[in-house]
CSV table of C-alpha atoms in Angstrom, one decimal:
chain,number,residue,atom,x,y,z
P,1,MET,CA,102.7,28.7,-66.9
P,2,PHE,CA,99.3,29.5,-68.4
P,3,TRP,CA,98.2,31.8,-65.9
P,4,SER,CA,101.9,32.5,-64.8
P,5,GLN,CA,101.8,34.5,-68.5
P,6,LEU,CA,98.5,35.7,-68.1
P,7,ASP,CA,99.8,37.5,-65.2
P,8,ARG,CA,102.5,39.1,-66.3
P,9,VAL,CA,99.9,40.4,-69.3
P,10,MET,CA,97.2,41.7,-67.1
P,11,GLY,CA,100.7,43.6,-65.2
P,12,TYR,CA,100.8,45.3,-68.3
P,13,TYR,CA,97.5,46.7,-67.8
P,14,PRO,CA,98.8,50.9,-69.4
P,15,VAL,CA,100.1,49.2,-72.1
P,16,LEU,CA,96.9,47.4,-73.0
P,17,LEU,CA,94.7,50.9,-71.8
P,18,LYS,CA,96.8,53.3,-73.7
P,19,GLY,CA,96.4,51.7,-76.6
P,20,ILE,CA,92.4,51.0,-76.1
P,21,THR,CA,92.2,54.6,-75.3
P,22,THR,CA,94.4,55.3,-78.6
P,23,THR,CA,92.4,52.9,-81.1
P,24,VAL,CA,88.8,54.4,-79.9
P,25,SER,CA,89.7,57.7,-79.4
P,26,LEU,CA,91.4,57.7,-83.0
P,27,SER,CA,87.9,55.7,-84.3
P,28,LEU,CA,85.9,58.3,-82.8
P,29,ILE,CA,87.0,60.9,-84.3
P,30,ALA,CA,87.7,59.5,-87.6
P,31,LEU,CA,84.0,58.4,-87.4
P,32,LEU,CA,82.8,62.2,-86.6
P,33,ILE,CA,84.5,63.2,-89.6
P,34,GLY,CA,84.1,60.9,-91.4
P,35,VAL,CA,80.1,61.1,-91.5
P,36,ALA,CA,80.3,64.2,-91.6
P,37,VAL,CA,82.7,64.9,-94.9
P,38,GLY,CA,81.1,61.6,-95.9
P,39,PHE,CA,77.3,62.9,-95.9
P,40,ALA,CA,78.8,65.3,-97.9
P,41,PHE,CA,80.2,63.4,-100.2
P,42,GLY,CA,76.7,61.4,-100.4
P,43,ILE,CA,75.3,64.8,-101.3
P,44,MET,CA,77.2,65.8,-104.3
P,45,ARG,CA,77.8,62.2,-105.4
P,46,ALA,CA,73.9,61.6,-105.5
P,47,GLY,CA,73.5,65.3,-106.5
P,48,ARG,CA,72.3,66.7,-110.6
P,49,ASN,CA,75.9,69.1,-110.6
P,50,ARG,CA,78.0,66.5,-113.3
P,51,PRO,CA,80.9,67.5,-113.4
P,52,LEU,CA,80.8,67.3,-109.3
P,53,SER,CA,79.2,64.3,-109.3
P,54,TYR,CA,82.2,62.9,-110.8
P,55,LEU,CA,84.8,64.2,-109.3
P,56,VAL,CA,83.8,63.3,-106.3
P,57,GLY,CA,82.6,59.6,-107.9
P,58,LEU,CA,86.3,59.2,-109.1
P,59,TYR,CA,88.0,60.6,-105.4
P,60,ILE,CA,85.8,58.0,-103.8
P,61,ASP,CA,86.9,54.9,-106.7
P,62,PHE,CA,90.1,56.0,-105.5
P,63,PHE,CA,90.3,55.5,-101.9
P,64,ARG,CA,88.2,52.2,-102.4
P,65,GLY,CA,90.9,51.2,-104.8
P,66,THR,CA,93.7,51.4,-103.5
P,67,PRO,CA,95.0,49.5,-99.8
P,68,PHE,CA,94.4,51.4,-96.2
P,69,LEU,CA,97.7,50.7,-95.7
P,70,VAL,CA,99.0,52.4,-98.7
P,71,GLN,CA,96.7,55.0,-98.3
P,72,LEU,CA,98.3,56.1,-93.9
P,73,PHE,CA,101.7,55.8,-95.7
P,74,ILE,CA,101.3,58.5,-98.6
P,75,ILE,CA,100.5,60.1,-96.3
P,76,PHE,CA,102.6,59.7,-93.6
P,77,PHE,CA,105.7,59.9,-95.5
P,78,ILE,CA,105.1,61.7,-98.5
P,79,LEU,CA,103.1,64.4,-97.3
P,80,PRO,CA,106.4,65.7,-95.1
P,81,ALA,CA,107.7,65.4,-98.3
P,82,ILE,CA,105.9,68.7,-99.5
P,83,GLY,CA,106.2,70.1,-96.6
P,84,ILE,CA,102.9,68.8,-94.5
P,85,GLU,CA,104.4,67.9,-91.3
P,86,LEU,CA,102.1,65.3,-89.4
P,87,ASN,CA,102.4,63.3,-85.7
P,88,ALA,CA,101.2,59.8,-86.0
P,89,PHE,CA,98.4,60.6,-84.1
P,90,THR,CA,96.9,63.3,-86.8
P,91,ALA,CA,98.3,61.1,-89.8
P,92,GLY,CA,96.7,58.1,-88.7
P,93,VAL,CA,93.0,60.3,-87.9
P,94,VAL,CA,93.5,62.2,-91.7
P,95,ALA,CA,93.6,58.6,-93.1
P,96,LEU,CA,91.0,57.0,-91.3
P,97,SER,CA,88.9,59.7,-91.8
P,98,ASN,CA,89.3,60.1,-95.8
P,99,MET,CA,88.4,55.7,-95.8
P,100,ALA,CA,85.6,56.8,-93.6
P,101,ALA,CA,84.4,59.8,-96.1
P,102,CYS,CA,84.7,58.0,-98.9
P,103,PHE,CA,83.0,54.3,-97.5
P,104,ILE,CA,80.5,56.4,-96.0
P,105,GLY,CA,79.7,59.1,-99.3
P,106,GLU,CA,79.4,55.7,-101.3
P,107,ILE,CA,76.3,54.6,-99.2
P,108,VAL,CA,74.6,58.2,-98.5
P,109,ALA,CA,75.0,58.0,-101.9
P,110,ALA,CA,72.6,55.3,-102.9
P,111,GLY,CA,70.1,56.3,-100.0
P,112,ILE,CA,69.7,59.3,-101.3
P,113,ALA,CA,69.5,57.7,-105.4
P,114,ALA,CA,67.0,54.9,-102.8
P,115,VAL,CA,64.8,57.4,-102.0
P,116,PRO,CA,61.7,57.7,-104.4
P,117,THR,CA,61.8,60.9,-107.1
P,118,GLY,CA,57.9,61.2,-106.5
P,119,GLN,CA,59.2,62.4,-103.3
P,120,THR,CA,61.5,65.6,-104.6
P,121,GLU,CA,58.2,65.9,-106.7
P,122,ALA,CA,55.8,66.2,-104.2
P,123,ALA,CA,58.8,68.5,-102.6
P,124,ALA,CA,59.4,70.6,-105.5
P,125,ALA,CA,55.9,71.3,-106.0
P,126,SER,CA,55.2,73.3,-102.9
P,127,GLY,CA,58.0,75.7,-103.3
P,128,LEU,CA,60.5,73.7,-101.2
P,129,THR,CA,63.8,75.1,-102.1
P,130,LYS,CA,66.7,72.4,-103.8
P,131,ALA,CA,68.6,72.8,-99.9
P,132,GLN,CA,65.1,72.5,-98.4
P,133,GLN,CA,64.3,69.6,-101.0
P,134,LEU,CA,67.2,67.7,-98.9
P,135,ARG,CA,66.8,68.7,-95.2
P,136,HIS,CA,63.3,68.0,-94.4
P,137,VAL,CA,62.2,65.4,-97.2
P,138,VAL,CA,65.0,63.5,-99.2
P,139,LEU,CA,67.9,63.1,-96.2
P,140,PRO,CA,65.7,62.1,-93.0
P,141,GLN,CA,64.3,59.5,-95.5
P,142,ALA,CA,68.0,58.3,-96.6
P,143,VAL,CA,69.4,57.8,-93.6
P,144,ARG,CA,66.7,56.1,-91.9
P,145,ILE,CA,67.8,53.7,-95.1
P,146,VAL,CA,71.5,53.8,-94.8
P,147,THR,CA,71.7,53.7,-91.1
P,148,PRO,CA,72.3,49.7,-91.0
P,149,SER,CA,74.8,49.8,-93.3
P,150,LEU,CA,76.5,53.3,-92.2
P,151,VAL,CA,76.4,51.1,-88.0
P,152,GLY,CA,78.4,48.1,-89.8
P,153,GLN,CA,80.6,50.6,-91.6
P,154,PHE,CA,81.8,51.7,-87.9
P,155,VAL,CA,82.9,48.1,-86.8
P,156,LEU,CA,84.9,48.1,-90.2
P,157,LEU,CA,86.7,51.3,-89.8
P,158,ILE,CA,87.2,50.3,-85.9
P,159,LYS,CA,88.8,47.1,-87.0
P,160,ASP,CA,91.1,49.5,-90.2
P,161,SER,CA,92.1,51.6,-87.4
P,162,SER,CA,94.2,48.6,-86.5
P,163,VAL,CA,96.6,49.5,-89.4
P,164,VAL,CA,98.0,53.2,-88.0
P,165,SER,CA,99.8,50.2,-85.6
P,166,ALA,CA,102.4,50.2,-88.8
P,167,ILE,CA,102.9,54.3,-88.1
P,168,GLY,CA,103.8,53.1,-85.1
P,169,LEU,CA,100.9,54.4,-82.9
P,170,LEU,CA,100.7,53.1,-79.7
P,171,ASP,CA,97.4,51.8,-80.5
P,172,LEU,CA,95.6,48.1,-79.5
P,173,THR,CA,97.0,46.5,-81.9
P,174,ARG,CA,100.8,47.7,-81.1
P,175,SER,CA,100.0,47.5,-77.2
P,176,GLY,CA,100.0,43.9,-78.2
P,177,TRP,CA,103.9,44.0,-79.9
P,178,VAL,CA,105.2,45.8,-76.9
P,179,ILE,CA,103.5,43.2,-74.6
P,180,VAL,CA,104.6,40.5,-76.4
P,181,GLN,CA,108.3,41.2,-76.5
P,182,SER,CA,108.1,40.4,-72.6
P,183,VAL,CA,105.6,37.9,-72.5
P,184,PRO,CA,106.6,34.9,-75.1
P,185,ASN,CA,102.9,33.8,-75.4
P,186,GLY,CA,101.9,35.7,-78.9
P,187,LEU,CA,99.0,33.5,-78.8
P,188,LEU,CA,97.7,34.7,-75.5
P,189,VAL,CA,98.3,38.3,-75.7
P,190,PHE,CA,96.6,38.5,-79.4
P,191,ALA,CA,93.9,35.9,-78.4
P,192,ILE,CA,92.8,39.7,-74.9
P,193,ILE,CA,93.6,42.4,-78.1
P,194,ALA,CA,90.9,40.0,-80.4
P,195,LEU,CA,88.9,39.6,-77.2
P,196,GLY,CA,89.6,43.7,-77.0
P,197,TYR,CA,88.1,45.1,-80.5
P,198,PHE,CA,85.6,42.5,-80.2
P,199,VAL,CA,84.3,44.1,-77.0
P,200,ILE,CA,84.0,47.1,-79.1
P,201,CYS,CA,82.5,46.3,-82.1
P,202,TYR,CA,80.2,43.7,-80.6
P,203,PRO,CA,77.5,46.0,-79.6
P,204,LEU,CA,77.9,48.4,-82.9
P,205,ILE,CA,77.5,44.9,-85.3
P,206,TRP,CA,74.4,43.8,-82.8
P,207,LEU,CA,72.9,47.5,-83.2
P,208,SER,CA,73.2,46.7,-87.2
P,209,ARG,CA,71.3,43.6,-86.3
P,210,ARG,CA,68.3,45.4,-84.8
P,211,MET,CA,68.1,48.4,-86.8
P,212,GLU,CA,68.4,45.7,-90.5
P,213,ASP,CA,65.1,43.6,-88.3
P,214,ARG,CA,63.1,47.1,-87.0
P,215,GLY,CA,64.0,48.5,-90.7
P,216,GLN,CA,63.0,45.6,-93.2
P,217,ALA,CA,59.4,45.6,-90.5
P,218,ALA,CA,58.8,49.0,-91.0
P,219,ILE,CA,58.5,48.7,-95.0
P,220,LEU,CA,55.8,46.6,-94.8
K,1,MET,CA,44.7,81.8,-115.5
K,2,ILE,CA,46.3,79.1,-117.4
K,3,LYS,CA,47.4,80.3,-120.8
K,4,TYR,CA,49.1,77.5,-123.4
K,5,SER,CA,50.2,79.0,-126.4
K,6,GLY,CA,51.8,76.7,-129.1
K,7,VAL,CA,53.7,74.3,-126.2
K,8,ASN,CA,55.3,71.5,-127.6
K,9,LYS,CA,57.6,69.0,-126.1
K,10,TRP,CA,60.0,65.8,-126.9
K,11,PHE,CA,61.3,63.3,-125.3
K,12,GLY,CA,64.5,62.7,-126.9
K,13,THR,CA,62.8,62.2,-130.3
K,14,LEU,CA,59.1,61.4,-129.1
K,15,HIS,CA,56.7,64.6,-129.3
K,16,VAL,CA,54.9,64.6,-126.4
K,17,LEU,CA,53.5,67.5,-126.8
K,18,ILE,CA,52.2,69.2,-130.1
K,19,ASP,CA,51.2,72.6,-131.0
K,20,ILE,CA,49.3,73.2,-127.2
K,21,ASP,CA,46.7,76.0,-127.6
K,22,LEU,CA,44.7,75.9,-124.6
K,23,GLU,CA,43.7,78.5,-121.8
K,24,VAL,CA,42.2,78.6,-118.4
K,25,ALA,CA,40.0,80.8,-116.7
K,26,THR,CA,40.0,81.1,-113.3
K,27,GLY,CA,37.8,79.1,-111.3
K,28,GLU,CA,37.2,76.7,-114.5
K,29,VAL,CA,37.1,73.2,-113.7
K,30,VAL,CA,38.6,71.5,-116.6
K,31,VAL,CA,39.1,67.6,-117.0
K,32,VAL,CA,41.6,66.7,-119.6
K,33,CYS,CA,41.2,62.0,-120.4
K,34,GLY,CA,42.9,60.1,-123.0
K,35,PRO,CA,44.8,56.8,-123.7
K,36,SER,CA,47.3,56.6,-121.8
K,37,GLY,CA,50.9,58.1,-123.3
K,38,SER,CA,48.8,60.3,-125.0
K,39,GLY,CA,50.5,63.1,-123.5
K,40,LYS,CA,47.7,64.2,-120.4
K,41,SER,CA,49.8,63.3,-117.3
K,42,THR,CA,52.6,66.3,-119.2
K,43,LEU,CA,49.9,68.5,-120.2
K,44,ILE,CA,49.9,69.6,-116.4
K,45,ARG,CA,53.2,69.2,-115.3
K,46,CYS,CA,53.8,71.4,-117.3
K,47,VAL,CA,51.6,74.1,-115.5
K,48,ASN,CA,53.9,73.7,-112.1
K,49,GLY,CA,57.2,72.9,-114.1
K,50,LEU,CA,57.8,69.9,-113.2
K,51,GLU,CA,58.0,69.2,-117.1
K,52,PRO,CA,60.3,71.8,-119.5
K,53,PHE,CA,59.4,72.4,-122.7
K,54,GLN,CA,60.5,73.3,-125.5
K,55,LYS,CA,58.9,75.4,-128.1
K,56,GLY,CA,56.3,77.5,-127.2
K,57,SER,CA,54.4,79.7,-124.1
K,58,LEU,CA,52.9,79.3,-121.0
K,59,VAL,CA,51.4,81.6,-118.6
K,60,VAL,CA,50.5,80.7,-115.6
K,61,ASP,CA,49.0,83.4,-113.1
K,62,GLY,CA,51.0,85.8,-114.6
K,63,VAL,CA,54.7,84.3,-114.8
K,64,SER,CA,56.1,82.8,-117.8
K,65,LEU,CA,57.0,79.6,-117.7
K,66,GLY,CA,60.6,78.1,-118.5
K,67,LYS,CA,62.1,81.7,-117.7
K,68,ASP,CA,63.4,82.1,-114.2
K,69,ASP,CA,64.2,79.8,-111.2
K,70,ALA,CA,62.9,82.2,-108.4
K,71,LYS,CA,60.2,82.6,-110.4
K,72,LEU,CA,59.2,79.3,-110.6
K,73,ARG,CA,59.3,78.4,-107.4
K,74,HIS,CA,57.2,81.6,-106.3
K,75,LEU,CA,54.4,79.9,-108.6
K,76,ARG,CA,54.6,77.0,-107.0
K,77,MET,CA,53.7,78.9,-103.7
K,78,GLU,CA,50.2,79.2,-105.5
K,79,VAL,CA,49.8,75.8,-107.6
K,80,GLY,CA,48.7,72.4,-105.7
K,81,PHE,CA,49.5,69.6,-107.3
K,82,VAL,CA,47.9,66.3,-106.2
K,83,PHE,CA,49.7,63.1,-108.0
K,84,GLN,CA,48.7,59.6,-108.2
K,85,SER,CA,51.0,58.0,-106.1
K,86,PHE,CA,50.7,60.8,-103.3
K,87,ASN,CA,53.9,61.3,-102.9
K,88,LEU,CA,53.3,61.9,-98.8
K,89,TYR,CA,56.5,61.8,-96.9
K,90,PRO,CA,56.4,58.7,-94.4
K,91,HIS,CA,58.7,60.0,-92.1
K,92,LYS,CA,56.2,62.7,-91.2
K,93,THR,CA,52.3,62.7,-89.8
K,94,ALA,CA,49.8,63.7,-91.8
K,95,LEU,CA,49.7,68.1,-89.7
K,96,GLU,CA,53.3,67.0,-90.7
K,97,ASN,CA,52.9,67.1,-94.3
K,98,ALA,CA,50.2,69.3,-94.1
K,99,THR,CA,52.5,72.0,-92.6
K,100,LEU,CA,55.9,71.3,-93.9
K,101,ALA,CA,55.5,74.1,-96.8
K,102,PRO,CA,53.7,76.5,-95.6
K,103,VAL,CA,56.2,76.5,-92.1
K,104,HIS,CA,59.1,76.8,-94.7
K,105,VAL,CA,57.8,78.5,-97.8
K,106,ARG,CA,55.6,80.7,-96.7
K,107,LYS,CA,56.8,81.4,-93.7
K,108,LEU,CA,53.8,80.8,-91.7
K,109,PRO,CA,54.5,80.5,-88.1
K,110,VAL,CA,54.3,77.6,-86.6
K,111,ALA,CA,50.9,77.7,-84.6
K,112,GLU,CA,49.3,79.0,-87.6
K,113,ALA,CA,50.3,76.7,-89.9
K,114,ARG,CA,48.9,74.0,-87.5
K,115,ALA,CA,45.9,75.5,-87.2
K,116,ARG,CA,45.6,75.5,-90.8
K,117,GLY,CA,46.9,71.7,-91.1
K,118,ILE,CA,44.2,70.5,-89.0
K,119,ALA,CA,41.4,73.2,-90.1
K,120,MET,CA,42.5,71.2,-93.7
K,121,LEU,CA,42.8,67.8,-92.6
K,122,GLU,CA,39.0,68.1,-91.0
K,123,LYS,CA,38.2,69.6,-94.9
K,124,VAL,CA,38.8,66.3,-96.1
K,125,GLY,CA,37.5,64.3,-93.0
K,126,LEU,CA,40.6,63.2,-91.3
K,127,GLY,CA,39.9,65.9,-88.7
K,128,ASP,CA,40.9,62.4,-86.5
K,129,LYS,CA,44.1,61.2,-88.6
K,130,ILE,CA,46.4,64.5,-88.3
K,131,ASN,CA,49.3,62.5,-85.9
K,132,SER,CA,49.2,59.3,-87.7
K,133,TYR,CA,52.0,58.1,-90.3
K,134,PRO,CA,51.1,57.7,-93.8
K,135,HIS,CA,51.5,54.0,-93.9
K,136,GLN,CA,49.3,53.8,-91.5
K,137,LEU,CA,46.9,55.0,-93.7
K,138,SER,CA,44.2,53.7,-97.0
K,139,GLY,CA,45.1,55.3,-100.2
K,140,GLY,CA,41.8,56.6,-100.0
K,141,GLN,CA,43.1,58.8,-96.4
K,142,GLN,CA,46.6,59.4,-97.9
K,143,GLN,CA,44.9,61.0,-101.5
K,144,ARG,CA,43.0,63.2,-98.4
K,145,VAL,CA,45.8,64.0,-96.9
K,146,ALA,CA,47.9,65.0,-100.2
K,147,ILE,CA,45.0,66.6,-101.1
K,148,ALA,CA,45.0,68.7,-97.9
K,149,ARG,CA,48.6,69.3,-97.8
K,150,SER,CA,48.3,70.9,-101.0
K,151,LEU,CA,45.5,73.1,-99.7
K,152,CYS,CA,47.6,74.3,-97.3
K,153,MET,CA,49.2,77.1,-99.7
K,154,GLN,CA,45.8,78.2,-100.0
K,155,PRO,CA,47.2,77.6,-103.9
K,156,LYS,CA,45.1,79.6,-106.7
K,157,ILE,CA,45.7,76.5,-108.6
K,158,MET,CA,44.5,72.9,-108.2
K,159,LEU,CA,46.5,70.3,-110.3
K,160,PHE,CA,44.8,66.2,-110.3
K,161,ASP,CA,47.4,64.1,-111.8
K,162,GLU,CA,45.0,60.9,-111.9
K,163,PRO,CA,44.0,61.2,-108.2
K,164,THR,CA,42.1,58.3,-108.1
K,165,SER,CA,43.4,55.8,-110.5
K,166,ALA,CA,45.8,54.4,-107.9
K,167,LEU,CA,43.5,53.3,-105.5
K,168,ASP,CA,40.8,50.4,-104.3
K,169,PRO,CA,37.1,51.1,-106.3
K,170,GLU,CA,35.4,52.0,-102.7
K,171,MET,CA,38.1,54.8,-101.8
K,172,ILE,CA,37.3,56.6,-105.1
K,173,ASN,CA,34.7,58.4,-103.5
K,174,GLU,CA,35.8,59.1,-100.8
K,175,VAL,CA,39.0,61.1,-102.6
K,176,LEU,CA,36.0,62.6,-105.7
K,177,ASP,CA,33.7,64.2,-103.2
K,178,VAL,CA,36.0,66.2,-101.7
K,179,MET,CA,37.6,67.2,-105.3
K,180,VAL,CA,33.6,68.2,-106.3
K,181,ALA,CA,33.5,70.4,-102.5
K,182,LEU,CA,36.9,72.1,-103.9
K,183,ALA,CA,35.6,72.3,-107.4
K,184,ARG,CA,32.8,73.5,-105.7
K,185,GLU,CA,33.9,76.4,-103.9
K,186,GLY,CA,35.0,78.1,-107.8
K,187,MET,CA,39.3,76.7,-107.3
K,188,THR,CA,40.3,76.8,-111.1
K,189,MET,CA,41.6,72.9,-111.6
K,190,MET,CA,42.8,70.9,-114.0
K,191,VAL,CA,42.4,67.1,-113.7
K,192,VAL,CA,44.0,64.0,-116.0
K,193,THR,CA,40.7,61.0,-114.6
K,194,HIS,CA,39.1,58.9,-116.2
K,195,GLU,CA,36.4,58.8,-113.9
K,196,MET,CA,33.7,60.4,-116.2
K,197,GLY,CA,31.4,60.6,-113.2
K,198,PHE,CA,33.8,63.3,-111.8
K,199,ALA,CA,33.5,65.5,-115.4
K,200,ARG,CA,29.8,65.7,-115.7
K,201,LYS,CA,28.9,66.5,-112.2
K,202,VAL,CA,31.7,70.0,-112.6
K,203,ALA,CA,33.7,69.8,-115.0
K,204,ASP,CA,33.4,72.6,-117.2
K,205,ARG,CA,35.5,71.7,-119.9
K,206,VAL,CA,36.7,67.8,-121.0
K,207,ILE,CA,39.6,67.6,-123.1
K,208,PHE,CA,40.0,64.4,-125.3
K,209,MET,CA,44.0,64.1,-125.9
K,210,ASP,CA,45.7,61.9,-127.9
K,211,HIS,CA,48.8,61.3,-129.3
K,212,GLY,CA,50.3,64.7,-127.9
K,213,ALA,CA,47.5,67.0,-129.3
K,214,ILE,CA,44.6,68.0,-127.9
K,215,VAL,CA,41.9,66.5,-130.3
K,216,GLU,CA,38.7,67.5,-128.8
K,217,THR,CA,37.2,70.1,-126.3
K,218,ALA,CA,33.7,70.6,-125.8
K,219,GLU,CA,31.4,71.1,-122.8
K,220,PRO,CA,30.6,67.7,-120.7
K,221,GLU,CA,27.1,67.6,-122.2
K,222,THR,CA,28.3,68.4,-126.2
K,223,PHE,CA,31.7,65.7,-125.1
K,224,PHE,CA,29.6,62.9,-124.2
K,225,THR,CA,26.5,62.8,-126.2
K,226,ALA,CA,27.7,64.2,-128.8
K,227,ALA,CA,31.7,64.3,-129.4
K,228,LYS,CA,32.9,65.1,-133.0
K,229,ASN,CA,35.9,63.4,-133.5
K,230,GLU,CA,36.1,60.0,-134.4
K,231,ARG,CA,38.4,58.5,-131.8
K,232,THR,CA,36.7,60.3,-129.4
K,233,ARG,CA,33.7,58.4,-129.7
K,234,GLU,CA,35.6,55.2,-129.8
K,235,PHE,CA,37.7,56.4,-125.8
K,236,LEU,CA,34.0,57.1,-124.6
K,237,GLY,CA,33.0,53.7,-125.8
K,238,LYS,CA,35.5,52.0,-123.5
K,239,VAL,CA,35.6,54.0,-120.7
K,240,LEU,CA,32.0,54.6,-120.3
K,241,GLN,CA,30.5,50.9,-120.6
K,242,HIS,CA,32.0,50.3,-117.1
């Protein structure tokens, strides 16, 4: 019984493969955009332009304070109503990148704030411009401080990407739904799906922990 | 070279600099001392614009401070600043610390900046530490790297804000020796310090500050033996006892 069902699930490997490809590519694109936009958010949030910092803060808090599923629905269902047509994949990328950017922005802002003021004073005193201070002195140190948290955030991003199955995107989670229609063993199917996520996430979890351990040693 | 005229500064309602009038000539070494909270650090931090002030004027190397930012950056190239807490860049080696500003601010070719960086680190006795990171160096060595970093910009003025206060006693002299050598080369210096031995050796003038005002200005000999002000004598009694 079990083995024949497992055999049938494995027979659906093209669907599984399609699902895992979507999950990985969606997460990866959202990760790249999220990091780029997130750093920009973090720099503005930690910057000395008060109104800009406040606005970015409000934006970040809005998306941190609303469910991702609702954000996804807004982007997928409401944007077309105002004339912006998006296919499911693009909508997924936009929603996921946006959420990643908000979380990463908050982490990066905290990292920048954690760099001692003496560092910017020393850099300013030697004549570096604000941009040069950021690029050569503040950001390299902030990146070191936040890298373990960022990697941890990437894990959350991959897991949160499963929500996009709600708008019909055939990601890893939805491929489970597809398979379970013909193989009526939800436990088995979703155990395999869970294993798929774990295989993608575990290296990142391991990496994050390793960097945290080493980071603490390096601070001393 | 440096001219304060009626400089006043407030932190909120706290009056931290009161009617400062002071002139420092080219090549002069001025030591600033006084109890903590007397405004001595603030006094020298105004010179390179790390602290803004609200009233009066301060002209450094022909540039009037507080007017425009482009000139301030230009001025900072000519004014080295050494901090109590070193503030070396922890992610850069001693040599990279020294060459960052010459390369990106002075736009020196990298090879030339490196050569200058090595020369300056050798000058402060750290020729063998050019590739060390700050955390691999002792406090005294870090402060000497910080001095070399400032010198790499070939400044006209050097400001020192309690450069030996964060150091263990046995490391103080290695830093002071570098500063004495610099003073003897004719560098214009303002030094906030309680190292009275240094003041005696190289200062042209010693300034005593209390509660934001300059209370006494004198040549070292007069300052130490015949201070006019009661508060100065009281302060000297405390720092010279040990």
